[in-house]
GROMACS .gro file of C-alpha atoms in nm:
model
  375
    1MET     CA    1  -2.780  -0.452  -1.236
    2THR     CA    2  -2.781  -0.081  -1.301
    3ILE     CA    3  -2.736   0.176  -1.013
    4LEU     CA    4  -2.703   0.556  -1.026
    5TYR     CA    5  -2.516   0.719  -0.743
    6LEU     CA    6  -2.615   1.083  -0.723
    7ASN     CA    7  -2.434   1.399  -0.602
    8ALA     CA    8  -2.077   1.278  -0.560
    9ALA     CA    9  -1.752   1.480  -0.565
   10VAL     CA   10  -1.558   1.244  -0.786
   11MET     CA   11  -1.180   1.221  -0.800
   12THR     CA   12  -1.114   1.192  -1.174
   13PRO     CA   13  -0.795   1.225  -1.373
   14GLN     CA   14  -0.890   1.587  -1.434
   15GLY     CA   15  -0.945   1.661  -1.061
   16LEU     CA   16  -1.251   1.676  -0.844
   17GLU     CA   17  -1.582   1.697  -1.041
   18ALA     CA   18  -1.939   1.705  -0.928
   19ARG     CA   19  -2.083   1.398  -1.090
   20ASP     CA   20  -2.344   1.122  -1.077
   21ILE     CA   21  -2.189   0.777  -1.116
   22HIS     CA   22  -2.361   0.526  -1.337
   23VAL     CA   23  -2.265   0.167  -1.246
   24ARG     CA   24  -2.378  -0.116  -1.481
   25ASP     CA   25  -2.282  -0.482  -1.449
   26GLY     CA   26  -2.015  -0.415  -1.190
   27ARG     CA   27  -1.834  -0.145  -1.396
   28ILE     CA   28  -1.847   0.238  -1.407
   29ALA     CA   29  -2.047   0.290  -1.729
   30ALA     CA   30  -2.068   0.677  -1.727
   31PHE     CA   31  -2.037   1.000  -1.529
   32TYR     CA   32  -2.315   1.261  -1.559
   33PRO     CA   33  -2.311   1.624  -1.439
   34SER     CA   34  -2.485   1.629  -1.111
   35GLY     CA   35  -2.840   1.753  -1.133
   36GLU     CA   36  -2.920   1.610  -1.475
   37GLU     CA   37  -3.226   1.384  -1.500
   38HIS     CA   38  -3.149   1.018  -1.567
   39ARG     CA   39  -3.354   0.704  -1.527
   40ALA     CA   40  -3.226   0.421  -1.308
   41ARG     CA   41  -3.411   0.143  -1.132
   42LYS     CA   42  -3.194   0.200  -0.823
   43THR     CA   43  -3.044   0.526  -0.699
   44MET     CA   44  -2.849   0.642  -0.400
   45ASP     CA   45  -2.780   1.002  -0.298
   46LEU     CA   46  -2.423   1.047  -0.183
   47GLN     CA   47  -2.496   1.400  -0.067
   48GLY     CA   48  -2.174   1.553  -0.188
   49GLN     CA   49  -1.936   1.294  -0.042
   50LEU     CA   50  -1.591   1.259  -0.188
   51VAL     CA   51  -1.564   0.950  -0.404
   52THR     CA   52  -1.215   0.823  -0.487
   53PRO     CA   53  -1.041   0.514  -0.621
   54PRO     CA   54  -1.024   0.255  -0.339
   55MET     CA   55  -0.755   0.256  -0.077
   56CYS     CA   56  -0.445   0.078  -0.195
   57ASP     CA   57  -0.189  -0.059   0.065
   58LEU     CA   58   0.160  -0.141  -0.084
   59GLN     CA   59   0.292  -0.289   0.243
   60VAL     CA   60   0.079  -0.570   0.381
   61ASN     CA   61   0.290  -0.832   0.573
   62GLY     CA   62  -0.016  -1.019   0.687
   63GLY     CA   63  -0.371  -1.006   0.829
   64GLY     CA   64  -0.650  -1.224   0.953
   65GLY     CA   65  -0.403  -1.411   1.178
   66LEU     CA   66  -0.157  -1.497   0.908
   67MET     CA   67   0.176  -1.361   0.793
   68LEU     CA   68   0.223  -1.391   0.414
   69GLY     CA   69   0.520  -1.623   0.460
   70ALA     CA   70   0.299  -1.871   0.657
   71CYS     CA   71   0.034  -1.888   0.379
   72GLN     CA   72  -0.002  -2.230   0.223
   73SER     CA   73  -0.306  -2.196  -0.005
   74VAL     CA   74  -0.511  -1.944  -0.202
   75GLU     CA   75  -0.767  -1.955   0.078
   76ASP     CA   76  -0.498  -1.836   0.318
   77LEU     CA   77  -0.437  -1.534   0.094
   78ARG     CA   78  -0.806  -1.486   0.078
   79GLN     CA   79  -0.809  -1.465   0.463
   80ILE     CA   80  -0.553  -1.178   0.444
   81VAL     CA   81  -0.752  -1.003   0.170
   82ASP     CA   82  -1.078  -1.024   0.369
   83ALA     CA   83  -0.901  -0.886   0.681
   84HIS     CA   84  -0.802  -0.567   0.497
   85GLN     CA   85  -1.117  -0.541   0.296
   86SER     CA   86  -1.308  -0.536   0.622
   87ASP     CA   87  -1.108  -0.217   0.702
   88GLY     CA   88  -1.192  -0.066   0.363
   89VAL     CA   89  -0.883  -0.154   0.165
   90ALA     CA   90  -0.957  -0.311  -0.163
   91HIS     CA   91  -0.607  -0.330  -0.330
   92ILE     CA   92  -0.304  -0.468  -0.162
   93LEU     CA   93   0.051  -0.577  -0.229
   94PRO     CA   94   0.117  -0.877   0.000
   95THR     CA   95   0.469  -0.826   0.142
   96LEU     CA   96   0.725  -1.093   0.211
   97ILE     CA   97   0.979  -0.998   0.474
   98SER     CA   98   1.344  -1.111   0.402
   99ASP     CA   99   1.347  -1.487   0.341
  100THR     CA  100   1.513  -1.758   0.144
  101GLU     CA  101   1.507  -1.797  -0.233
  102GLU     CA  102   1.295  -2.112  -0.198
  103GLN     CA  103   1.044  -1.923   0.007
  104ILE     CA  104   1.036  -1.628  -0.238
  105ILE     CA  105   0.960  -1.862  -0.520
  106ARG     CA  106   0.690  -2.045  -0.332
  107ILE     CA  107   0.506  -1.728  -0.229
  108ALA     CA  108   0.540  -1.580  -0.583
  109ASP     CA  109   0.372  -1.892  -0.723
  110LEU     CA  110   0.101  -1.876  -0.459
  111VAL     CA  111   0.033  -1.511  -0.540
  112ALA     CA  112   0.017  -1.587  -0.908
  113ALA     CA  113  -0.228  -1.873  -0.837
  114ALA     CA  114  -0.452  -1.645  -0.627
  115ARG     CA  115  -0.466  -1.385  -0.906
  116ARG     CA  116  -0.559  -1.670  -1.155
  117ASP     CA  117  -0.829  -1.775  -0.909
  118GLY     CA  118  -0.995  -1.434  -0.922
  119LEU     CA  119  -0.846  -1.251  -0.621
  120TRP     CA  120  -0.826  -0.921  -0.805
  121GLN     CA  121  -0.758  -0.742  -0.476
  122ILE     CA  122  -0.407  -0.874  -0.487
  123GLN     CA  123  -0.222  -0.640  -0.719
  124GLY     CA  124   0.108  -0.817  -0.710
  125LEU     CA  125   0.387  -0.885  -0.461
  126HIS     CA  126   0.618  -0.679  -0.248
  127LEU     CA  127   0.955  -0.836  -0.158
  128GLU     CA  128   1.091  -0.636   0.133
  129GLY     CA  129   1.443  -0.787   0.135
  130PRO     CA  130   1.647  -0.993   0.152
  131HIS     CA  131   1.904  -0.745  -0.012
  132LEU     CA  132   1.918  -0.520   0.297
  133THR     CA  133   2.166  -0.398   0.561
  134ARG     CA  134   1.960  -0.255   0.853
  135ALA     CA  135   1.753  -0.518   1.020
  136GLY     CA  136   1.466  -0.357   1.211
  137ALA     CA  137   1.244  -0.656   1.274
  138HIS     CA  138   1.393  -0.858   0.982
  139ASP     CA  139   1.623  -1.156   1.048
  140PRO     CA  140   1.971  -1.033   0.953
  141ASP     CA  141   2.075  -1.397   0.882
  142MET     CA  142   1.855  -1.374   0.571
  143PHE     CA  143   2.038  -1.074   0.425
  144ARG     CA  144   2.256  -1.117   0.112
  145PRO     CA  145   2.377  -0.918  -0.191
  146LEU     CA  146   2.172  -0.915  -0.505
  147GLU     CA  147   2.333  -1.134  -0.771
  148MET     CA  148   2.273  -1.193  -1.143
  149ALA     CA  149   2.083  -1.504  -1.068
  150ASP     CA  150   1.837  -1.302  -0.851
  151LEU     CA  151   1.789  -1.059  -1.135
  152ALA     CA  152   1.672  -1.337  -1.362
  153LEU     CA  153   1.453  -1.478  -1.093
  154TYR     CA  154   1.283  -1.140  -1.034
  155ARG     CA  155   1.219  -1.097  -1.405
  156GLU     CA  156   1.040  -1.433  -1.401
  157ILE     CA  157   0.839  -1.337  -1.093
  158ALA     CA  158   0.740  -0.998  -1.231
  159ALA     CA  159   0.595  -1.167  -1.541
  160LYS     CA  160   0.351  -1.372  -1.336
  161VAL     CA  161   0.245  -1.177  -1.023
  162GLY     CA  162   0.107  -0.860  -1.167
  163ARG     CA  163   0.328  -0.588  -1.027
  164LEU     CA  164   0.652  -0.669  -0.840
  165MET     CA  165   0.790  -0.425  -0.588
  166ILE     CA  166   1.132  -0.490  -0.425
  167THR     CA  167   1.276  -0.302  -0.126
  168LEU     CA  168   1.662  -0.309  -0.133
  169ALA     CA  169   1.952  -0.135   0.024
  170PRO     CA  170   2.124   0.062  -0.256
  171GLU     CA  171   2.471   0.014  -0.113
  172LEU     CA  172   2.435  -0.360  -0.188
  173VAL     CA  173   2.304  -0.326  -0.544
  174PRO     CA  174   2.496  -0.163  -0.833
  175VAL     CA  175   2.315   0.118  -1.008
  176GLU     CA  176   2.333  -0.086  -1.335
  177THR     CA  177   2.132  -0.364  -1.169
  178ILE     CA  178   1.879  -0.112  -1.036
  179ALA     CA  179   1.838   0.017  -1.390
  180GLU     CA  180   1.789  -0.343  -1.508
  181LEU     CA  181   1.521  -0.403  -1.255
  182THR     CA  182   1.328  -0.093  -1.355
  183ARG     CA  183   1.356  -0.175  -1.719
  184ALA     CA  184   1.196  -0.506  -1.637
  185GLY     CA  185   0.895  -0.321  -1.495
  186ILE     CA  186   0.985  -0.383  -1.136
  187ILE     CA  187   0.911  -0.115  -0.879
  188VAL     CA  188   1.235  -0.050  -0.692
  189ALA     CA  189   1.208   0.092  -0.343
  190LEU     CA  190   1.501   0.184  -0.120
  191GLY     CA  191   1.496   0.083   0.247
  192HIS     CA  192   1.647  -0.096   0.540
  193SER     CA  193   1.970   0.076   0.447
  194GLU     CA  194   2.278   0.239   0.600
  195CYS     CA  195   2.363   0.432   0.272
  196ASP     CA  196   2.459   0.796   0.249
  197SER     CA  197   2.248   1.040   0.047
  198GLU     CA  198   2.491   1.033  -0.253
  199THR     CA  199   2.431   0.656  -0.287
  200ALA     CA  200   2.057   0.703  -0.251
  201TRP     CA  201   2.055   0.973  -0.517
  202ALA     CA  202   2.249   0.748  -0.754
  203ALA     CA  203   1.993   0.479  -0.716
  204PHE     CA  204   1.707   0.727  -0.768
  205ASP     CA  205   1.876   0.849  -1.083
  206ALA     CA  206   1.915   0.490  -1.203
  207GLY     CA  207   1.536   0.443  -1.179
  208ALA     CA  208   1.453   0.361  -0.820
  209HIS     CA  209   1.093   0.481  -0.763
  210CYS     CA  210   1.061   0.551  -0.392
  211ALA     CA  211   1.169   0.475  -0.033
  212THR     CA  212   1.007   0.222   0.194
  213HIS     CA  213   0.861   0.350   0.529
  214LEU     CA  214   1.039   0.686   0.544
  215PHE     CA  215   1.264   0.738   0.848
  216ASN     CA  216   1.224   0.379   0.973
  217ALA     CA  217   1.522   0.137   0.930
  218MET     CA  218   1.724   0.387   0.730
  219SER     CA  219   2.011   0.633   0.760
  220GLY     CA  220   1.859   0.972   0.852
  221LEU     CA  221   1.881   1.350   0.848
  222ASP     CA  222   2.219   1.420   1.004
  223HIS     CA  223   2.323   1.773   0.892
  224ARG     CA  224   2.682   1.658   0.800
  225HIS     CA  225   2.616   1.307   0.690
  226PRO     CA  226   2.274   1.300   0.529
  227GLY     CA  227   2.136   0.954   0.453
  228LEU     CA  228   1.854   0.791   0.270
  229ALA     CA  229   1.577   0.967   0.458
  230ALA     CA  230   1.726   1.310   0.349
  231ALA     CA  231   1.737   1.197  -0.016
  232ALA     CA  232   1.392   1.045  -0.009
  233LEU     CA  233   1.245   1.365   0.137
  234ALA     CA  234   1.408   1.576  -0.129
  235ARG     CA  235   1.288   1.334  -0.397
  236GLY     CA  236   0.945   1.343  -0.247
  237THR     CA  237   0.857   0.977  -0.315
  238PHE     CA  238   0.823   0.754  -0.019
  239GLY     CA  239   0.595   0.533   0.190
  240LEU     CA  240   0.494   0.650   0.528
  241ILE     CA  241   0.365   0.469   0.840
  242ALA     CA  242   0.146   0.746   0.972
  243ASP     CA  243   0.058   0.596   1.314
  244GLY     CA  244   0.227   0.869   1.529
  245ILE     CA  245   0.453   0.582   1.673
  246HIS     CA  246   0.687   0.487   1.387
  247VAL     CA  247   0.704   0.858   1.288
  248HIS     CA  248   0.658   1.140   1.535
  249PRO     CA  249   0.386   1.391   1.440
  250ASP     CA  250   0.651   1.662   1.398
  251MET     CA  251   0.820   1.448   1.142
  252LEU     CA  252   0.489   1.364   0.977
  253ARG     CA  253   0.451   1.737   0.934
  254LEU     CA  254   0.790   1.760   0.776
  255ALA     CA  255   0.715   1.478   0.541
  256GLY     CA  256   0.397   1.647   0.446
  257ARG     CA  257   0.595   1.940   0.309
  258HIS     CA  258   0.784   1.707   0.069
  259HIS     CA  259   0.499   1.481  -0.052
  260SER     CA  260   0.490   1.498  -0.427
  261GLY     CA  261   0.469   1.119  -0.443
  262ALA     CA  262   0.413   1.024  -0.076
  263PHE     CA  263   0.183   0.730  -0.009
  264LEU     CA  264   0.049   0.585   0.327
  265VAL     CA  265   0.107   0.226   0.420
  266SER     CA  266  -0.019   0.014   0.706
  267ASP     CA  267   0.290  -0.210   0.741
  268ALA     CA  268   0.021  -0.458   0.867
  269MET     CA  269   0.112  -0.786   1.038
  270ALA     CA  270  -0.085  -1.101   1.118
  271VAL     CA  271  -0.301  -0.932   1.376
  272ALA     CA  272  -0.470  -0.699   1.134
  273GLY     CA  273  -0.848  -0.755   1.130
  274THR     CA  274  -0.830  -0.967   1.446
  275ASP     CA  275  -0.826  -0.927   1.830
  276LEU     CA  276  -0.508  -1.129   1.867
  277ASP     CA  277  -0.252  -0.989   2.115
  278GLN     CA  278   0.050  -1.173   1.979
  279PHE     CA  279   0.189  -1.374   1.698
  280HIS     CA  280   0.526  -1.517   1.587
  281LEU     CA  281   0.765  -1.396   1.313
  282ASN     CA  282   1.053  -1.632   1.218
  283GLY     CA  283   1.027  -1.793   1.559
  284ARG     CA  284   1.024  -1.462   1.750
  285ARG     CA  285   0.720  -1.356   1.948
  286ILE     CA  286   0.567  -1.024   1.861
  287GLU     CA  287   0.336  -0.859   2.116
  288ARG     CA  288   0.041  -0.626   2.046
  289ARG     CA  289  -0.003  -0.368   2.314
  290ASP     CA  290  -0.121   0.003   2.333
  291GLY     CA  291  -0.132   0.033   1.954
  292ARG     CA  292   0.225  -0.104   1.908
  293LEU     CA  293   0.365  -0.428   1.774
  294THR     CA  294   0.704  -0.507   1.922
  295LEU     CA  295   0.959  -0.780   1.965
  296GLU     CA  296   1.034  -0.871   2.318
  297ASP     CA  297   1.328  -0.629   2.324
  298GLY     CA  298   1.096  -0.346   2.230
  299THR     CA  299   1.189  -0.318   1.864
  300LEU     CA  300   0.893  -0.207   1.653
  301ALA     CA  301   0.782  -0.495   1.425
  302GLY     CA  302   0.525  -0.372   1.183
  303ALA     CA  303   0.234  -0.149   1.278
  304ASP     CA  304  -0.109  -0.187   1.432
  305LEU     CA  305  -0.269   0.053   1.187
  306THR     CA  306  -0.538   0.083   0.929
  307LEU     CA  307  -0.508   0.313   0.623
  308ALA     CA  308  -0.825   0.494   0.725
  309ARG     CA  309  -0.674   0.582   1.065
  310ALA     CA  310  -0.348   0.676   0.894
  311VAL     CA  311  -0.544   0.927   0.693
  312ASP     CA  312  -0.686   1.084   1.002
  313ILE     CA  313  -0.353   1.088   1.181
  314MET     CA  314  -0.164   1.235   0.884
  315THR     CA  315  -0.431   1.499   0.828
  316ARG     CA  316  -0.411   1.621   1.189
  317ALA     CA  317  -0.025   1.606   1.198
  318SER     CA  318   0.050   1.756   0.858
  319GLY     CA  319  -0.205   2.028   0.829
  320LEU     CA  320  -0.261   1.930   0.464
  321PRO     CA  321  -0.610   1.935   0.314
  322ARG     CA  322  -0.786   1.608   0.381
  323VAL     CA  323  -0.844   1.540   0.019
  324GLN     CA  324  -0.470   1.561  -0.041
  325VAL     CA  325  -0.400   1.310   0.236
  326ILE     CA  326  -0.682   1.080   0.111
  327SER     CA  327  -0.500   1.078  -0.227
  328MET     CA  328  -0.192   0.942  -0.049
  329ALA     CA  329  -0.400   0.639   0.040
  330THR     CA  330  -0.578   0.590  -0.286
  331GLN     CA  331  -0.459   0.733  -0.621
  332VAL     CA  332  -0.091   0.794  -0.540
  333PRO     CA  333  -0.008   0.420  -0.453
  334ALA     CA  334  -0.237   0.311  -0.738
  335ALA     CA  335  -0.035   0.529  -0.975
  336LEU     CA  336   0.290   0.369  -0.857
  337LEU     CA  337   0.130   0.036  -0.968
  338GLY     CA  338   0.070   0.188  -1.312
  339GLN     CA  339  -0.302   0.256  -1.275
  340PRO     CA  340  -0.457   0.578  -1.403
  341LYS     CA  341  -0.510   0.849  -1.136
  342GLY     CA  342  -0.874   0.891  -1.042
  343LEU     CA  343  -1.193   0.709  -1.140
  344THR     CA  344  -1.243   0.642  -1.512
  345ILE     CA  345  -1.523   0.502  -1.726
  346GLY     CA  346  -1.496   0.130  -1.793
  347ARG     CA  347  -1.301   0.042  -1.478
  348ARG     CA  348  -1.433  -0.215  -1.222
  349ALA     CA  349  -1.679  -0.036  -0.991
  350VAL     CA  350  -1.449  -0.038  -0.685
  351PHE     CA  351  -1.441   0.298  -0.509
  352GLN     CA  352  -1.453   0.469  -0.175
  353ALA     CA  353  -1.699   0.717  -0.040
  354TRP     CA  354  -1.566   0.947   0.229
  355PRO     CA  355  -1.806   1.110   0.476
  356THR     CA  356  -1.694   1.421   0.645
  357ARG     CA  357  -1.646   1.222   0.959
  358GLY     CA  358  -1.618   0.848   1.031
  359LYS     CA  359  -1.496   0.557   0.840
  360PRO     CA  360  -1.493   0.561   0.456
  361ARG     CA  361  -1.722   0.310   0.287
  362LEU     CA  362  -1.607   0.074   0.022
  363HIS     CA  363  -1.804  -0.012  -0.293
  364LEU     CA  364  -1.731  -0.332  -0.474
  365PRO     CA  365  -1.871  -0.446  -0.809
  366ASP     CA  366  -2.177  -0.605  -0.638
  367GLY     CA  367  -2.247  -0.315  -0.404
  368TRP     CA  368  -2.132  -0.157  -0.081
  369THR     CA  369  -1.952  -0.378   0.169
  370ASP     CA  370  -2.181  -0.253   0.449
  371GLN     CA  371  -2.493  -0.279   0.228
  372PRO     CA  372  -2.657   0.065   0.291
  373PRO     CA  373  -3.024   0.096   0.161
  374LEU     CA  374  -3.082   0.210  -0.193
  375GLY     CA  375  -3.365   0.446  -0.280
   0.00000   0.00000   0.00000
């Protein structure tokens, strides 16, 4: 099927360009300057809407009623994918919270099977732990140093899951090992850590790419003893849970001033895409109330957030141009996965249209997820 989408402000590798988008057989076939005459059996006027790569969430612990660690089949993973796709997110990194080696291997095999089965939405796997020192909602009994056997295992996993991201505490992992991980094509993120800024900078210099959920579960901004948060801000590469709860709006504004590689994450849990008011994580009950997910002692345990809402909250808090914040939910995380920035000819026709107000709409190879009428 051939469709021509007219009058779009397209985010391309060269920047924003006024273009018509020619989609043929589920792929972007061409971009034309807006206003040129072209024949197409079906057309839609996007009326100047911003069109970007799809939203990409690098921290998805669960959704659709399931945590990643509870998934037993490809269909379970599809349930998580569908929950996030219903909120407009097409690309995800399913995230496994600190667990055993056996569970890591099982989930990696399941993710690889899902990708072979055609779940292209799953871009790889994010292992958040177990090589951590600050617990947050993680089970500290799962924490352990990273050893040489782990390095070999992660190389094997990276070869079969697409992209592998690992969140680790740099005080537990020698810089030589961090360098080995990055040379293997693994995305190293720093987080759940008590390290000082010097240790964090050494890890960044060894190849670590970013920090996981800035400010949360990490050493902070003390003026005499700066920690990971200080180094990550100066580096400008970090994930951010922009719900106004995990990070106060004033700190979102500060983060916005140091955002060269900042990307938004949902830190979504099992309740994403559902009306569930509680679930269990490693035998502990997590309650959903007033936009928060907490353990019974009040500890935050993931977020009750969509990326689209994170864009709105971050835009208001930071004062940054909306298109810049949208990039934090689309092309910046995609670039961390090694994808080209912006929409390009030949790629799968998966993109987002952003109205001035309201929820962005997601286009998949077979059309819009909400099926608007075509002219």
